[in-house]
C-alpha positions as a printed NumPy array, in Angstrom:
array([[ 69.784, -59.124, -83.289],
       [ 69.688, -56.646, -80.402],
       [ 67.29 , -56.532, -77.504],
       [ 66.263, -53.678, -75.269],
       [ 67.641, -53.614, -71.737],
       [ 65.323, -54.4  , -68.853],
       [ 65.298, -50.689, -67.895],
       [ 64.227, -49.662, -71.379],
       [ 61.609, -52.39 , -71.581],
       [ 60.127, -51.353, -68.237],
       [ 59.88 , -47.67 , -69.103],
       [ 56.197, -46.676, -68.924],
       [ 54.601, -44.823, -71.806],
       [ 54.455, -41.04 , -71.567],
       [ 51.391, -39.767, -69.726],
       [ 48.752, -38.122, -71.884],
       [ 48.779, -34.459, -70.753],
       [ 45.015, -34.272, -71.239],
       [ 44.344, -37.298, -69.014],
       [ 43.131, -35.294, -66.037],
       [ 41.46 , -36.41 , -62.797],
       [ 37.776, -36.225, -61.923],
       [ 37.435, -33.277, -59.541],
       [ 33.638, -33.053, -59.52 ],
       [ 33.399, -34.372, -55.958],
       [ 35.826, -31.892, -54.406],
       [ 34.775, -28.908, -52.314],
       [ 36.239, -25.627, -53.535],
       [ 36.764, -22.736, -51.147],
       [ 37.222, -19.184, -52.438],
       [ 38.968, -16.744, -50.116],
       [ 37.922, -13.285, -51.19 ],
       [ 34.735, -14.834, -52.525],
       [ 32.743, -11.655, -52.001],
       [ 34.92 ,  -9.703, -54.458],
       [ 34.288,  -9.543, -58.222],
       [ 36.777, -12.235, -59.311],
       [ 36.138, -14.535, -56.357],
       [ 32.361, -14.385, -56.609],
       [ 32.575, -14.816, -60.379],
       [ 34.673, -17.963, -60.048],
       [ 32.351, -19.276, -57.33 ],
       [ 29.342, -18.743, -59.589],
       [ 30.933, -20.431, -62.606],
       [ 32.053, -23.484, -60.615],
       [ 28.797, -23.845, -58.685],
       [ 26.847, -23.511, -61.913],
       [ 28.383, -26.789, -63.169],
       [ 27.677, -28.594, -59.904],
       [ 30.872, -28.027, -57.934],
       [ 30.385, -27.652, -54.194],
       [ 31.62 , -24.138, -53.363],
       [ 32.165, -22.223, -50.134],
       [ 33.066, -18.547, -50.275],
       [ 35.049, -16.966, -47.474],
       [ 35.25 , -13.459, -46.106],
       [ 36.586, -11.83 , -42.943],
       [ 32.927, -11.428, -41.952],
       [ 30.827, -14.597, -42.08 ],
       [ 27.581, -12.639, -42.446],
       [ 28.917, -10.846, -45.506],
       [ 29.975, -14.186, -47.033],
       [ 26.577, -15.746, -46.413],
       [ 24.782, -12.788, -47.983],
       [ 27.025, -12.978, -51.066],
       [ 26.504, -16.756, -51.269],
       [ 22.735, -16.318, -51.312],
       [ 23.076, -13.815, -54.158],
       [ 25.238, -16.248, -56.161],
       [ 22.859, -19.161, -55.582],
       [ 23.491, -22.655, -57.001],
       [ 24.077, -24.032, -53.502],
       [ 27.063, -21.806, -52.717],
       [ 27.72 , -21.494, -48.98 ],
       [ 29.281, -18.593, -47.083],
       [ 31.586, -18.686, -44.077],
       [ 34.412, -16.78 , -42.47 ],
       [ 37.82 , -17.345, -44.065],
       [ 39.002, -19.855, -41.464],
       [ 35.922, -22.08 , -41.769],
       [ 36.044, -21.804, -45.56 ],
       [ 39.65 , -23.028, -45.559],
       [ 38.993, -25.864, -43.108],
       [ 36.011, -27.262, -45.003],
       [ 37.508, -27.142, -48.501],
       [ 39.653, -29.591, -50.462],
       [ 40.93 , -26.891, -52.839],
       [ 41.217, -23.267, -51.782],
       [ 41.354, -20.449, -54.354],
       [ 42.987, -17.257, -53.09 ],
       [ 41.277, -14.269, -54.714],
       [ 41.921, -11.566, -52.121],
       [ 43.231,  -8.072, -52.931],
       [ 47.009,  -7.898, -53.258],
       [ 47.387,  -5.496, -50.353],
       [ 45.79 ,  -8.052, -48.023],
       [ 47.414, -11.144, -49.532],
       [ 50.224, -11.786, -47.052],
       [ 48.219, -10.932, -43.946],
       [ 45.319, -13.173, -44.97 ],
       [ 47.516, -16.182, -45.702],
       [ 49.582, -15.755, -42.533],
       [ 46.399, -15.805, -40.465],
       [ 45.204, -19.04 , -42.152],
       [ 48.446, -21.044, -42.144],
       [ 47.03 , -23.711, -39.845],
       [ 43.674, -24.026, -41.622],
       [ 45.384, -24.252, -45.037],
       [ 47.834, -26.937, -43.92 ],
       [ 47.703, -29.943, -46.238],
       [ 45.379, -28.148, -48.664],
       [ 45.816, -27.571, -52.378],
       [ 45.966, -23.773, -52.656],
       [ 45.374, -21.965, -55.969],
       [ 46.686, -18.406, -55.942],
       [ 45.135, -16.125, -58.57 ],
       [ 46.253, -12.779, -57.155],
       [ 47.86 , -10.229, -59.485],
       [ 50.235,  -7.752, -57.808],
       [ 49.512,  -4.555, -59.726],
       [ 49.954,  -0.84 , -59.271],
       [ 48.009,   1.92 , -61.002],
       [ 48.943,   5.457, -61.96 ],
       [ 47.878,   7.963, -64.602],
       [ 49.627,   5.846, -67.26 ],
       [ 47.551,   2.799, -66.357],
       [ 48.247,  -0.566, -64.736],
       [ 51.761,  -1.852, -64.144],
       [ 53.202,  -4.993, -62.568],
       [ 54.651,  -5.068, -59.073],
       [ 57.317,  -7.63 , -58.152],
       [ 57.05 ,  -9.018, -54.63 ],
       [ 60.215,  -9.746, -52.693],
       [ 59.545, -13.485, -53.121],
       [ 59.223, -13.062, -56.903],
       [ 55.453, -13.356, -57.301],
       [ 52.233, -13.583, -55.327],
       [ 52.254, -17.361, -55.763],
       [ 55.814, -17.645, -54.457],
       [ 54.881, -15.438, -51.52 ],
       [ 52.002, -17.82 , -50.809],
       [ 54.347, -20.812, -50.972],
       [ 56.75 , -19.119, -48.551],
       [ 53.961, -18.274, -46.106],
       [ 52.265, -21.689, -46.372],
       [ 55.024, -24.314, -46.083],
       [ 52.475, -26.973, -45.146],
       [ 50.285, -26.372, -48.217],
       [ 50.616, -27.352, -51.89 ],
       [ 50.593, -24.025, -53.697],
       [ 49.738, -23.579, -57.36 ],
       [ 48.933, -20.513, -59.474],
       [ 46.026, -20.155, -61.918],
       [ 42.937, -18.127, -62.968],
       [ 44.859, -14.852, -63.374],
       [ 43.628, -13.712, -66.8  ],
       [ 39.879, -13.915, -66.329],
       [ 37.502, -11.016, -66.742],
       [ 35.469, -10.566, -63.571],
       [ 32.787,  -8.893, -65.708],
       [ 32.384, -11.995, -67.872],
       [ 32.571, -14.366, -64.902],
       [ 29.672, -12.586, -63.222],
       [ 27.554, -12.044, -66.345],
       [ 24.83 , -14.685, -66.193],
       [ 23.924, -14.149, -69.83 ],
       [ 27.381, -15.434, -70.865],
       [ 27.238, -19.213, -71.285],
       [ 30.926, -19.854, -72.017],
       [ 34.174, -18.13 , -71.03 ],
       [ 36.428, -18.367, -74.083],
       [ 39.909, -18.596, -72.577],
       [ 42.779, -20.806, -71.503],
       [ 43.929, -20.832, -67.887],
       [ 47.68 , -20.936, -67.291],
       [ 48.414, -23.332, -64.409],
       [ 51.746, -23.349, -62.569],
       [ 53.013, -25.517, -59.736],
       [ 55.641, -27.898, -58.441],
       [ 53.793, -31.236, -58.491],
       [ 52.098, -32.682, -61.558],
       [ 49.264, -34.202, -59.545],
       [ 48.429, -30.742, -58.201],
       [ 48.591, -28.906, -61.523],
       [ 46.567, -31.69 , -63.173],
       [ 43.884, -31.203, -60.519],
       [ 43.749, -27.447, -61.096],
       [ 43.681, -27.925, -64.88 ],
       [ 40.748, -30.28 , -64.451],
       [ 38.937, -27.768, -62.25 ],
       [ 39.395, -25.013, -64.847],
       [ 38.15 , -27.37 , -67.541],
       [ 34.839, -27.83 , -65.749],
       [ 33.85 , -24.267, -66.672],
       [ 32.408, -24.234, -70.221],
       [ 34.789, -22.629, -72.704],
       [ 37.812, -22.83 , -70.406],
       [ 40.832, -25.087, -70.647],
       [ 43.61 , -25.479, -68.093],
       [ 47.113, -25.522, -69.611],
       [ 50.287, -26.344, -67.669],
       [ 52.645, -23.356, -67.88 ],
       [ 55.629, -24.213, -65.689],
       [ 56.777, -24.087, -62.1  ],
       [ 56.055, -21.364, -59.581],
       [ 59.291, -19.549, -60.381],
       [ 57.581, -18.557, -63.648],
       [ 54.499, -17.135, -61.962],
       [ 55.629, -13.501, -62.026],
       [ 55.277, -13.063, -65.779],
       [ 51.888, -14.779, -65.751],
       [ 50.639, -12.474, -63.001],
       [ 52.211,  -9.436, -64.717],
       [ 50.499, -10.086, -68.046],
       [ 47.257,  -8.896, -66.515],
       [ 48.587,  -5.332, -66.78 ],
       [ 48.849,  -5.83 , -70.538],
       [ 45.344,  -7.266, -70.744],
       [ 43.978,  -4.251, -68.888],
       [ 45.555,  -2.053, -71.567],
       [ 44.016,  -4.218, -74.3  ],
       [ 40.604,  -4.009, -72.663],
       [ 40.724,  -0.245, -72.304],
       [ 41.778,   0.342, -75.896],
       [ 39.347,  -2.079, -77.522],
       [ 36.482,  -1.919, -74.991],
       [ 36.819,  -5.667, -74.523],
       [ 37.146,  -8.401, -71.894],
       [ 40.204, -10.122, -73.343],
       [ 41.453, -13.564, -72.352],
       [ 44.235, -15.81 , -73.641],
       [ 44.431, -18.792, -75.967],
       [ 47.516, -20.915, -76.527],
       [ 48.015, -22.404, -79.995],
       [ 49.123, -25.881, -81.11 ],
       [ 48.291, -27.663, -77.843]])
């Protein structure tokens, strides 16, 4: 008769990948919260009871946008938004990405940062992916914010659907990338608060480029089929 070694006996069971934390009490900041994607995400999260602060370079502009969103959303300048939030979503335009994050390095220290920026170019043939020197927007964020915990998510969402108040559910999966499981679990849980959405772990930040780039393909899909396409993963 054989017996298991002490090491084998002590091995904990595998963690259920759908056992995600309760994030309902966290404050979510949205940098670029006055833009279409940022304001859409702020609306969807606030609608389910999440405390949300949107940030802008101009506090007055953020407060005006927050009043239009409603559901208790607050507006502030980017620095105050970052300071007061537990999780900070970066939804700024790509051409202002690096400058914005560099200016907020101190305020974002120790924060969980969710980068959803898609580096894209446009010409007469349509949208195409750009590749930052660091590899991706998320990796650029990680390089610029060494004191923050950077993840990547919310790339493939239609701003039109996010902002459409007649749409009750957003039928899509959200690819979540990051270096620490606790952080990606938190972001997955946040995505899962929005009806119709599901957060799915999709690898480490070194794989963020292809996730960001896929948006160029979705733009082509949307133009051809007059749609607001999202993504669903099968068998998970």
